[in-house]
Short mmCIF file of C-alpha atoms in Angstrom, two decimals:
data_model
loop_
_atom_site.label_atom_id
_atom_site.label_comp_id
_atom_site.label_asym_id
_atom_site.label_seq_id
_atom_site.Cartn_x
_atom_site.Cartn_y
_atom_site.Cartn_z
CA MET O 240 296.53 -100.45 177.56
CA GLU O 241 292.75 -100.46 177.14
CA ASN O 242 292.86 -96.65 177.14
CA GLU O 243 295.51 -96.72 174.43
CA GLY O 244 293.24 -98.88 172.29
CA ARG O 245 290.28 -96.57 172.83
CA ARG O 246 292.35 -93.52 172.07
CA LYS O 247 293.61 -95.09 168.85
CA PHE O 248 290.08 -96.13 167.86
CA LEU O 249 288.75 -92.62 168.51
CA GLY O 250 291.68 -91.16 166.62
CA VAL O 251 290.90 -93.35 163.62
CA CYS O 252 287.21 -92.37 163.83
CA VAL O 253 288.04 -88.65 164.00
CA ALA O 254 290.52 -88.97 161.12
CA GLY O 255 287.92 -90.88 159.08
CA ALA O 256 285.20 -88.34 159.79
CA THR O 257 287.58 -85.47 158.95
CA ALA O 258 288.56 -87.15 155.69
CA ALA O 259 284.89 -87.73 154.80
CA ALA O 260 284.06 -84.10 155.60
CA ALA O 261 287.04 -82.92 153.52
CA VAL O 262 285.85 -85.01 150.55
CA ALA O 263 282.24 -83.79 151.02
CA ALA O 264 283.44 -80.17 151.01
CA GLY O 265 286.17 -80.65 148.41
CA TYR O 266 284.05 -82.38 145.75
CA PRO O 267 281.63 -79.44 145.19
CA VAL O 268 284.59 -77.03 145.12
CA PHE O 269 286.37 -79.23 142.56
CA ARG O 270 283.23 -79.47 140.40
CA TYR O 271 282.69 -75.70 140.75
CA LEU O 272 286.21 -75.03 139.48
CA ALA O 273 286.47 -77.78 136.88
CA PRO O 274 285.94 -76.72 133.24
CA ARG O 275 282.37 -77.48 132.24
CA SER O 276 281.78 -80.19 129.67
CA GLY O 277 280.03 -79.13 126.47
CA GLN O 278 281.45 -75.65 126.78
CA GLY O 279 283.99 -76.15 124.02
CA GLY O 280 281.96 -74.45 121.29
CA ALA O 281 280.45 -76.04 118.19
CA ALA O 282 281.95 -79.34 117.05
CA LYS O 283 280.42 -78.85 113.60
CA LEU O 284 280.53 -75.65 111.62
CA VAL O 285 279.10 -74.62 108.26
CA ILE O 286 280.85 -71.98 106.16
CA PRO O 287 279.57 -70.94 102.69
CA VAL O 288 282.09 -71.79 99.94
CA GLY O 289 281.87 -68.25 98.57
CA GLU O 290 283.28 -66.80 101.80
CA LEU O 291 286.81 -67.85 100.91
CA LYS O 292 288.89 -66.83 97.85
CA GLU O 293 291.77 -68.87 96.45
CA GLY O 294 294.92 -68.41 98.55
CA ASP O 295 292.97 -67.10 101.58
CA ALA O 296 292.58 -68.46 105.09
CA LYS O 297 289.75 -68.11 107.60
CA PHE O 298 290.34 -68.60 111.30
CA PHE O 299 287.50 -69.70 113.57
CA GLU O 300 286.69 -71.29 116.91
CA PHE O 301 286.13 -75.00 116.67
CA ALA O 302 285.38 -77.46 119.50
CA GLY O 303 286.83 -75.09 122.08
CA SER O 304 290.05 -74.50 120.18
CA SER O 305 291.27 -72.44 117.22
CA ALA O 306 291.12 -73.78 113.69
CA VAL O 307 291.75 -72.49 110.20
CA LEU O 308 290.20 -73.17 106.81
CA ILE O 309 292.28 -72.46 103.72
CA LYS O 310 291.55 -72.53 100.04
CA THR O 311 294.81 -73.27 98.26
CA GLN O 312 295.69 -71.56 95.00
CA SER O 313 294.76 -74.81 93.25
CA GLY O 314 291.28 -74.50 94.83
CA GLU O 315 291.64 -77.34 97.35
CA LEU O 316 289.92 -76.80 100.74
CA VAL O 317 291.83 -77.81 103.89
CA ALA O 318 290.79 -77.42 107.54
CA LEU O 319 293.52 -77.59 110.18
CA SER O 320 293.97 -76.98 113.85
CA ALA O 321 295.55 -73.52 114.21
CA VAL O 322 297.37 -74.52 117.39
CA CYS O 323 301.11 -74.89 116.83
CA THR O 324 302.30 -78.33 117.93
CA HIS O 325 305.41 -76.82 119.54
CA LEU O 326 304.13 -74.78 122.49
CA GLY O 327 300.50 -74.07 121.63
CA CYS O 328 300.64 -70.59 120.04
CA ILE O 329 298.21 -69.81 117.22
CA VAL O 330 299.82 -69.98 113.79
CA GLN O 331 299.49 -67.07 111.32
CA TRP O 332 298.73 -67.40 107.61
CA VAL O 333 301.42 -65.90 105.36
CA LYS O 334 299.50 -65.38 102.13
CA GLU O 335 302.53 -64.39 100.06
CA LYS O 336 304.36 -67.63 100.89
CA GLN O 337 301.19 -69.74 101.09
CA GLN O 338 302.33 -71.25 104.39
CA PHE O 339 301.74 -70.95 108.12
CA LEU O 340 304.21 -69.30 110.46
CA CYS O 341 304.10 -69.59 114.22
CA PRO O 342 305.16 -66.18 115.58
CA CYS O 343 306.33 -67.63 118.89
CA HIS O 344 309.35 -69.69 117.79
CA GLY O 345 309.30 -69.55 114.02
CA GLY O 346 307.68 -72.91 113.26
CA GLN O 347 306.57 -73.20 109.64
CA PHE O 348 303.83 -75.40 108.22
CA SER O 349 302.66 -76.08 104.68
CA THR O 350 299.03 -75.81 103.54
CA ASP O 351 298.42 -79.45 104.48
CA GLY O 352 299.90 -78.94 107.93
CA THR O 353 303.29 -80.58 107.32
CA VAL O 354 306.21 -79.09 109.26
CA LEU O 355 308.46 -77.13 106.91
CA GLY O 356 310.89 -75.82 109.47
CA GLY O 357 311.46 -74.73 113.06
CA PRO O 358 310.89 -76.61 116.32
CA PRO O 359 307.33 -78.07 115.93
CA PRO O 360 307.51 -81.84 116.47
CA ARG O 361 304.31 -82.77 114.62
CA PRO O 362 302.22 -81.48 111.72
CA LEU O 363 299.07 -79.44 112.39
CA ALA O 364 296.09 -81.70 113.08
CA LYS O 365 293.71 -82.08 110.14
CA ILE O 366 289.98 -81.54 110.60
CA PRO O 367 287.63 -83.44 108.28
CA LEU O 368 285.36 -81.39 106.02
CA THR O 369 282.71 -82.02 103.39
CA VAL O 370 281.35 -79.73 100.69
CA THR O 371 277.67 -79.99 99.80
CA GLU O 372 275.46 -77.53 97.93
CA GLY O 373 277.87 -74.64 98.24
CA ASN O 374 278.46 -75.12 101.97
CA ILE O 375 281.59 -76.37 103.70
CA THR O 376 280.76 -78.47 106.76
CA ILE O 377 283.71 -78.72 109.11
CA GLY O 378 283.88 -81.49 111.68
CA MET X 295 305.46 -90.11 159.60
CA LEU X 296 303.72 -87.17 161.31
CA LYS X 297 305.97 -87.57 164.35
CA ARG X 298 309.04 -87.44 162.11
CA LEU X 299 307.74 -84.32 160.33
CA TYR X 300 307.04 -82.72 163.73
CA ARG X 301 310.55 -83.54 164.94
CA TRP X 302 312.05 -82.24 161.69
CA LEU X 303 310.19 -78.94 162.11
CA ASP X 304 310.92 -78.79 165.84
CA LEU X 305 314.67 -79.09 165.24
CA ARG X 306 314.56 -76.20 162.78
CA ILE X 307 312.02 -73.74 164.10
CA GLY X 308 311.26 -74.94 167.61
CA VAL X 309 307.65 -75.94 167.04
CA GLY X 310 307.58 -77.69 170.41
CA GLU X 311 308.25 -74.41 172.19
CA ILE X 312 305.38 -72.70 170.34
CA VAL X 313 303.03 -75.62 171.10
CA GLU X 314 304.02 -75.45 174.76
CA LYS X 315 303.56 -71.69 174.96
CA GLU X 316 300.45 -71.23 172.81
CA LEU X 317 298.56 -74.51 173.10
CA THR X 318 299.31 -76.99 175.89
CA GLY X 319 300.85 -74.39 178.20
CA TYR X 320 298.30 -71.69 177.41
CA LEU X 321 296.14 -71.87 180.52
CA LEU X 322 292.54 -70.73 180.64
CA PRO X 323 290.23 -70.13 183.63
CA ARG X 324 288.95 -73.35 185.22
CA ASN X 325 285.40 -71.93 185.17
CA ILE X 326 285.55 -71.00 181.47
CA ASN X 327 282.27 -71.70 179.64
CA GLU X 328 280.95 -72.44 176.13
CA TRP X 329 280.34 -68.79 175.30
CA TYR X 330 284.08 -68.19 175.13
CA SER X 331 284.26 -70.36 172.00
CA LEU X 332 282.17 -67.95 169.88
CA GLY X 333 285.33 -66.08 168.88
CA SER X 334 286.72 -69.26 167.31
CA VAL X 335 283.37 -69.86 165.58
CA LEU X 336 283.59 -66.33 164.16
CA LEU X 337 287.12 -66.96 162.89
CA VAL X 338 285.85 -70.04 161.06
CA ILE X 339 282.91 -68.10 159.61
CA PHE X 340 285.19 -65.31 158.41
CA ALA X 341 287.56 -67.84 156.79
CA LEU X 342 284.61 -69.51 155.07
CA GLN X 343 283.33 -66.14 153.82
CA VAL X 344 286.76 -65.37 152.37
CA ILE X 345 286.99 -68.79 150.66
CA THR X 346 283.45 -68.73 149.23
CA GLY X 347 283.94 -65.08 148.20
CA MET X 348 287.10 -65.97 146.29
CA LEU X 349 285.28 -68.84 144.59
CA LEU X 350 282.37 -66.56 143.63
CA MET X 351 284.79 -64.06 142.09
CA ILE X 352 285.74 -66.69 139.50
CA TYR X 353 282.34 -66.38 137.81
CA TYR X 354 280.91 -63.11 139.15
CA VAL X 355 281.25 -60.07 136.86
CA PRO X 356 281.14 -56.70 138.70
CA ASP X 357 279.54 -54.87 135.79
CA ALA X 358 276.02 -53.46 136.00
CA ASP X 359 275.09 -55.06 132.68
CA LYS X 360 276.44 -58.47 133.56
CA ALA X 361 276.30 -58.82 137.35
CA PHE X 362 272.76 -60.18 137.64
CA LYS X 363 273.30 -62.58 134.74
CA SER X 364 276.56 -63.82 136.21
CA VAL X 365 274.89 -64.50 139.58
CA THR X 366 272.02 -66.33 137.82
CA PHE X 367 274.66 -68.31 135.91
CA ILE X 368 276.40 -69.24 139.18
CA MET X 369 273.09 -70.32 140.70
CA ASN X 370 271.73 -72.29 137.73
CA GLU X 371 274.58 -73.37 135.50
CA VAL X 372 277.85 -73.74 137.38
CA PRO X 373 278.11 -77.11 139.17
CA TYR X 374 277.52 -76.48 142.90
CA GLY X 375 277.44 -72.74 142.24
CA TRP X 376 274.21 -72.55 144.23
CA LEU X 377 276.00 -74.14 147.19
CA ILE X 378 278.92 -71.72 147.12
CA ARG X 379 276.64 -68.71 146.78
CA LEU X 380 274.21 -69.87 149.46
CA CYS X 381 277.11 -70.56 151.83
CA HIS X 382 278.31 -66.98 151.22
CA ALA X 383 274.86 -65.38 151.58
CA VAL X 384 273.76 -67.44 154.60
CA GLY X 385 277.27 -67.13 156.09
CA SER X 386 277.07 -63.33 156.04
CA ASN X 387 273.83 -63.44 158.03
CA MET X 388 275.29 -65.99 160.42
CA MET X 389 278.40 -63.89 160.93
CA VAL X 390 276.31 -60.93 162.11
CA ALA X 391 274.17 -63.20 164.34
CA VAL X 392 277.15 -64.93 165.98
CA LEU X 393 278.95 -61.61 166.36
CA ILE X 394 275.93 -60.23 168.23
CA LEU X 395 275.88 -63.32 170.49
CA HIS X 396 279.64 -62.97 171.11
CA MET X 397 279.18 -59.33 172.11
CA LEU X 398 276.15 -60.14 174.29
CA SER X 399 278.11 -62.79 176.20
CA THR X 400 280.97 -60.31 176.65
CA LEU X 401 278.46 -57.75 177.86
CA LEU X 402 276.69 -60.04 180.34
CA MET X 403 279.92 -61.46 181.77
CA GLY X 404 281.39 -57.97 182.10
CA SER X 405 284.45 -59.03 180.10
CA TYR X 406 284.66 -55.58 178.51
CA LYS X 407 285.82 -54.06 181.79
CA ALA X 408 289.39 -53.04 182.63
CA PRO X 409 291.91 -54.11 181.48
CA ARG X 410 290.00 -55.21 178.36
CA GLU X 411 288.53 -51.91 177.17
CA LEU X 412 290.45 -52.11 173.89
CA ASN X 413 289.24 -55.67 173.23
CA TRP X 414 285.68 -54.31 173.41
CA VAL X 415 286.47 -51.32 171.20
CA THR X 416 288.13 -53.50 168.52
CA GLY X 417 285.21 -55.96 168.77
CA PHE X 418 282.74 -53.14 168.33
CA THR X 419 284.75 -51.87 165.35
CA LEU X 420 284.50 -55.38 163.89
CA LEU X 421 280.71 -55.29 164.26
CA ALA X 422 280.58 -52.03 162.30
CA LEU X 423 282.97 -53.39 159.66
CA VAL X 424 280.98 -56.62 159.28
CA GLN X 425 277.81 -54.57 158.80
CA GLY X 426 279.68 -52.53 156.21
CA ILE X 427 280.92 -55.58 154.32
CA SER X 428 277.39 -57.04 154.37
CA LEU X 429 275.89 -53.82 153.05
CA THR X 430 278.43 -53.47 150.23
CA GLY X 431 278.04 -57.13 149.29
CA TYR X 432 274.29 -56.71 149.16
CA LEU X 433 274.59 -54.64 145.98
CA ALA X 434 276.74 -57.23 144.16
CA PRO X 435 273.91 -59.34 142.61
CA TRP X 436 272.45 -56.15 141.06
CA SER X 437 268.88 -57.30 141.74
CA GLN X 438 265.91 -55.09 142.54
CA LEU X 439 266.50 -55.91 146.22
CA SER X 440 270.19 -54.96 146.01
CA PHE X 441 269.54 -51.80 144.06
CA TRP X 442 266.78 -50.33 146.19
CA ALA X 443 268.16 -51.45 149.55
CA THR X 444 271.39 -49.66 148.60
CA THR X 445 269.44 -46.61 147.44
CA VAL X 446 267.68 -46.39 150.83
CA ALA X 447 270.83 -47.14 152.84
CA THR X 448 273.04 -44.62 151.06
CA ASN X 449 270.26 -42.04 151.13
CA SER X 450 270.23 -41.98 154.94
CA ALA X 451 273.59 -40.20 154.85
CA SER X 452 271.82 -37.21 153.26
CA ALA X 453 270.39 -36.29 156.68
CA ILE X 454 273.83 -35.22 157.88
CA PRO X 455 273.85 -31.40 157.85
CA VAL X 456 275.90 -29.53 155.23
CA VAL X 457 277.95 -32.41 153.78
CA GLY X 458 275.08 -34.95 153.66
CA PRO X 459 274.01 -34.57 150.00
CA TYR X 460 277.62 -34.53 148.80
CA LEU X 461 278.40 -37.58 150.94
CA VAL X 462 275.53 -39.52 149.32
CA GLU X 463 276.85 -38.61 145.87
CA PHE X 464 280.36 -39.58 146.92
CA LEU X 465 279.19 -42.95 148.26
CA ARG X 466 277.23 -43.67 145.10
CA GLY X 467 279.73 -42.28 142.62
CA GLY X 468 276.88 -40.29 141.10
CA LYS X 469 273.54 -38.72 141.89
CA LEU X 470 271.75 -42.08 141.89
CA VAL X 471 272.81 -45.66 142.53
CA GLY X 472 274.24 -46.88 139.23
CA PRO X 473 277.18 -48.68 137.62
CA PRO X 474 279.77 -46.48 139.42
CA THR X 475 278.20 -47.51 142.77
CA LEU X 476 278.68 -51.17 141.90
CA GLY X 477 282.34 -50.55 141.08
CA ARG X 478 283.15 -48.82 144.35
CA PHE X 479 280.99 -51.12 146.50
CA PHE X 480 282.59 -54.18 144.92
CA ALA X 481 286.08 -52.81 145.56
CA LEU X 482 285.13 -52.13 149.19
CA HIS X 483 283.47 -55.52 149.59
CA ALA X 484 286.10 -57.71 147.97
CA ALA X 485 289.36 -55.84 148.54
CA VAL X 486 289.29 -53.08 151.16
CA LEU X 487 286.99 -54.34 153.92
CA PRO X 488 288.26 -57.95 154.07
CA VAL X 489 291.81 -56.66 154.59
CA VAL X 490 290.69 -54.13 157.20
CA ILE X 491 288.61 -56.77 158.99
CA ALA X 492 291.54 -59.23 158.97
CA ALA X 493 293.78 -56.50 160.41
CA VAL X 494 291.30 -55.60 163.18
CA ILE X 495 290.84 -59.32 163.97
CA GLY X 496 294.64 -59.46 164.26
CA ALA X 497 294.58 -56.51 166.68
CA HIS X 498 291.71 -58.10 168.65
CA LEU X 499 293.65 -61.37 169.04
CA PHE X 500 296.85 -59.51 169.87
CA LEU X 501 295.03 -57.66 172.68
CA LEU X 502 293.56 -60.95 173.89
CA LYS X 503 297.03 -62.49 174.06
CA ARG X 504 298.53 -59.48 175.84
CA THR X 505 295.81 -59.03 178.47
CA GLY X 506 294.94 -62.70 178.93
CA VAL X 507 291.50 -64.30 178.85
CA SER X 508 288.99 -62.92 181.35
CA ALA X 509 287.51 -65.32 183.88
CA PRO X 510 283.71 -65.63 183.90
CA PRO X 511 282.13 -63.97 186.95
CA PHE X 512 280.27 -67.19 187.80
CA GLY X 513 280.66 -70.96 187.75
CA ARG X 514 283.58 -72.65 189.52
CA GLU X 515 285.97 -70.55 191.53
CA GLY X 516 288.11 -68.34 189.30
CA THR X 517 291.84 -68.74 188.84
CA ALA X 518 292.68 -65.31 187.49
CA THR X 519 295.40 -63.21 188.96
CA PRO X 520 293.61 -59.94 189.89
CA PHE X 521 294.12 -56.87 187.74
CA GLU X 522 295.70 -53.84 189.35
CA ALA X 523 296.07 -50.72 187.30
CA GLN X 524 299.60 -49.99 188.57
CA GLN X 525 301.71 -51.54 185.85
CA TYR X 526 301.21 -53.90 182.92
CA HIS X 527 300.94 -57.54 183.74
CA TYR X 528 299.52 -60.49 181.87
CA GLN X 529 296.39 -61.76 183.56
CA GLY X 530 297.22 -65.45 183.62
CA HIS X 531 295.36 -68.37 185.12
CA PRO X 532 297.79 -70.47 187.14
CA GLY X 533 296.22 -73.85 187.76
CA GLY X 534 293.80 -73.32 184.87
CA ILE X 535 292.98 -75.73 182.09
CA PRO X 536 295.18 -75.92 178.97
CA PHE X 537 293.82 -74.55 175.72
CA PHE X 538 294.91 -77.76 173.96
CA PRO X 539 293.40 -80.29 174.17
CA ASN X 540 290.77 -79.20 176.73
CA TYR X 541 289.35 -76.00 175.34
CA ALA X 542 290.20 -76.81 171.72
CA LEU X 543 287.65 -79.61 172.08
CA GLN X 544 285.02 -77.10 173.25
CA ASP X 545 285.91 -74.87 170.28
CA LEU X 546 285.49 -77.86 167.98
CA ALA X 547 282.13 -78.74 169.55
CA SER X 548 280.85 -75.16 169.12
CA ILE X 549 282.11 -75.04 165.52
CA SER X 550 280.32 -78.35 164.84
CA ILE X 551 277.07 -77.02 166.32
CA TYR X 552 277.46 -73.89 164.22
CA PHE X 553 277.95 -75.98 161.08
CA ALA X 554 274.85 -78.03 161.89
CA VAL X 555 272.73 -74.87 162.11
CA PHE X 556 274.44 -73.21 159.14
CA LEU X 557 274.08 -76.23 156.84
CA ALA X 558 270.48 -76.77 157.98
CA VAL X 559 269.68 -73.24 156.77
CA VAL X 560 271.65 -73.72 153.52
CA PHE X 561 269.88 -76.97 152.66
CA PHE X 562 266.43 -76.61 154.21
CA TRP X 563 265.82 -72.86 154.18
CA PRO X 564 267.75 -71.63 151.15
CA GLY X 565 265.34 -68.74 150.66
CA MET X 566 266.33 -67.23 154.03
CA PRO X 567 268.67 -64.53 152.67
CA PHE X 568 266.38 -63.60 149.77
CA THR X 569 263.04 -61.90 149.12
CA PRO X 570 261.22 -62.19 145.74
CA ASP X 571 262.88 -58.91 144.66
CA ALA X 572 266.25 -60.67 144.83
CA PHE X 573 265.29 -62.64 141.71
CA VAL X 574 264.44 -59.64 139.53
CA PRO X 575 267.23 -57.68 137.81
CA ALA X 576 267.72 -54.09 139.00
CA ASP X 577 265.47 -51.58 137.29
CA PRO X 578 266.38 -47.96 138.16
CA PHE X 579 262.93 -46.79 136.98
CA LYS X 580 260.79 -49.13 139.02
CA THR X 581 260.87 -49.05 142.81
CA PRO X 582 259.38 -52.25 144.23
CA ALA X 583 256.79 -51.93 147.00
CA HIS X 584 257.85 -52.55 150.63
CA ILE X 585 261.56 -52.62 150.15
CA LYS X 586 263.17 -53.72 153.44
CA PRO X 587 266.76 -53.95 154.59
CA GLU X 588 268.39 -57.09 156.04
CA TRP X 589 267.12 -58.21 159.45
CA TYR X 590 270.05 -56.68 161.33
CA PHE X 591 269.29 -53.24 159.88
CA LEU X 592 265.53 -53.42 160.51
CA ALA X 593 265.77 -51.68 163.90
CA ASN X 594 267.80 -48.83 162.33
CA TYR X 595 265.28 -48.63 159.49
CA GLN X 596 262.32 -48.45 161.88
CA THR X 597 264.05 -45.85 164.06
CA LEU X 598 264.44 -43.63 161.00
CA LYS X 599 260.75 -44.06 160.27
CA ILE X 600 259.63 -43.23 163.82
CA PHE X 601 261.41 -39.90 164.12
CA PRO X 602 259.83 -37.03 162.21
CA SER X 603 263.26 -35.66 161.29
CA GLU X 604 265.79 -37.95 159.60
CA LEU X 605 268.62 -36.07 161.30
CA LEU X 606 267.07 -36.75 164.71
CA GLY X 607 266.65 -40.45 163.86
CA LEU X 608 270.27 -40.72 162.78
CA SER X 609 271.51 -38.76 165.81
CA VAL X 610 269.68 -41.10 168.22
CA GLN X 611 271.27 -44.11 166.54
CA ALA X 612 274.70 -42.49 166.50
CA ALA X 613 274.35 -41.66 170.21
CA ALA X 614 273.31 -45.24 171.05
CA MET X 615 276.20 -46.69 169.04
CA THR X 616 278.71 -44.29 170.61
CA PHE X 617 277.42 -45.15 174.07
CA LEU X 618 277.85 -48.87 173.37
CA ALA X 619 281.29 -48.39 171.82
CA LEU X 620 282.51 -46.43 174.84
CA LEU X 621 280.73 -48.56 177.44
CA PRO X 622 283.94 -49.79 179.18
CA PHE X 623 284.95 -46.18 179.80
CA ILE X 624 281.51 -45.23 181.15
CA ASP X 625 280.77 -48.32 183.25
CA ARG X 626 283.88 -48.54 185.46
CA SER X 627 282.67 -50.44 188.52
CA PRO X 628 284.75 -53.59 189.07
CA GLU X 629 281.68 -55.81 189.73
CA ARG X 630 281.11 -58.20 186.84
CA HIS X 631 278.42 -60.62 188.00
CA PRO X 632 275.20 -59.67 186.13
CA LEU X 633 272.93 -60.60 189.03
CA LYS X 634 274.86 -58.27 191.32
CA ARG X 635 274.33 -55.42 188.84
CA PRO X 636 270.51 -55.09 188.65
CA VAL X 637 270.48 -51.69 186.94
CA PHE X 638 272.91 -52.85 184.28
CA LEU X 639 271.02 -56.13 183.73
CA THR X 640 267.70 -54.28 183.42
CA LEU X 641 269.21 -51.90 180.89
CA VAL X 642 270.70 -54.75 178.85
CA ILE X 643 267.42 -56.71 178.78
CA ALA X 644 265.44 -53.54 177.98
CA GLY X 645 267.92 -52.72 175.21
CA ILE X 646 267.63 -56.20 173.67
CA LEU X 647 263.82 -56.11 173.89
CA LEU X 648 263.76 -52.64 172.31
CA TRP X 649 266.00 -53.81 169.48
CA ILE X 650 263.83 -56.90 168.87
CA ALA X 651 260.62 -54.84 169.05
CA LEU X 652 261.94 -52.26 166.58
CA SER X 653 263.10 -55.03 164.24
CA VAL X 654 259.72 -56.81 164.32
CA TRP X 655 257.94 -53.48 163.87
CA GLY X 656 260.21 -52.64 160.96
CA HIS X 657 259.52 -56.04 159.43
CA LEU X 658 255.76 -55.73 159.76
CA SER X 659 255.36 -52.04 158.93
#
């Protein structure tokens, strides 16, 4: 009986030590593999106003993801996430129709990101922008 | 919960039978000693090398323009990258050291003798393969140390008559060590050699299982059934101790001791695998002064320096290696106790001293 107790106690100790060793070895491996914070690219971007003509779109990397800046034919500037809200493909700008088309499953978005057709459940996320002294600051 | 899982598995694939045959019913000599656990330690080291190597491949770029930067990035930027890389670099040194100890214990206990000649030959092959995987991995960081150590190492093949110069070019993928060398060395290091080593380890273990564990020539009275070269029979140890839990505990103790030493080096002597040249990117136009190989190649390096002709130096080494590889076929006396084999013991001690002396000389020269 006493032996049983000892055996159980030792078993618990060994299991505890093994678990501690597994955590000690696992944590560095997890940190090594985990995506690094602050690696997402610039969270603020400056683009000169002159770089974009009316009806054109400019794609760029923003905060670790893809984004797009468009100048509508009425001259309004809009920055949107370029990631389709359906399954994460990158939308394409169809200049002739002045709308976005997702080539994966045919989702369509207007210049302000609203869903015009297809499977996307939500509009494209808007990114705030300001225009000062001929520069567009995104983010 | 565990018991239920065990029973579930046992009902389907007969786990109990395997445990009985391979663990609790696998009997080992009663006079077995600690040295027999070095094989298990080596298996753990190899597994750790494979795991850390796979982790390093996530960030390492095998391109001459990017390799050094990627290694610097792993060391300085990636969280715990330094730990993974140091474990890999120190582990490779440890693997050679433990392998040498494993072979020395086999040598001194005469375990290489019949019927275990093939165990020795596969073990010796593993030593050569581990040296090969260390050498090819040495180039990976693309530092001055990697570049010039590889230049010297590959150049020694040029001493081979007729095909030597072509062989050097073939090894390097060009006239000099360069980007093509990194490509082929990386492929050897990360794809070819690990698979070959795993296969030879498999063969080594298969032979061990088929012949049975040898009994040490000393300690408590042996339990082995004697070997007679008439027909195949498994050399069992009736009345011996079970592998599990008895010897598994010894294996665990040896592995723990190994980890203590290994982690002490990783944390308290992290510069062990490196010289200052390891921190300078490779420059094909600037040979650093006093370039030296790894400690386990120092004796070979010094031997090449001693002999006036490179061919002679290589031939002497080749002869010594061949002699060692074929030792079980040359030394055929059944006596295994080292103290009852004075000539053999003298030769072994002289050989070890010569190897140490050449290594120290190579280090200091």
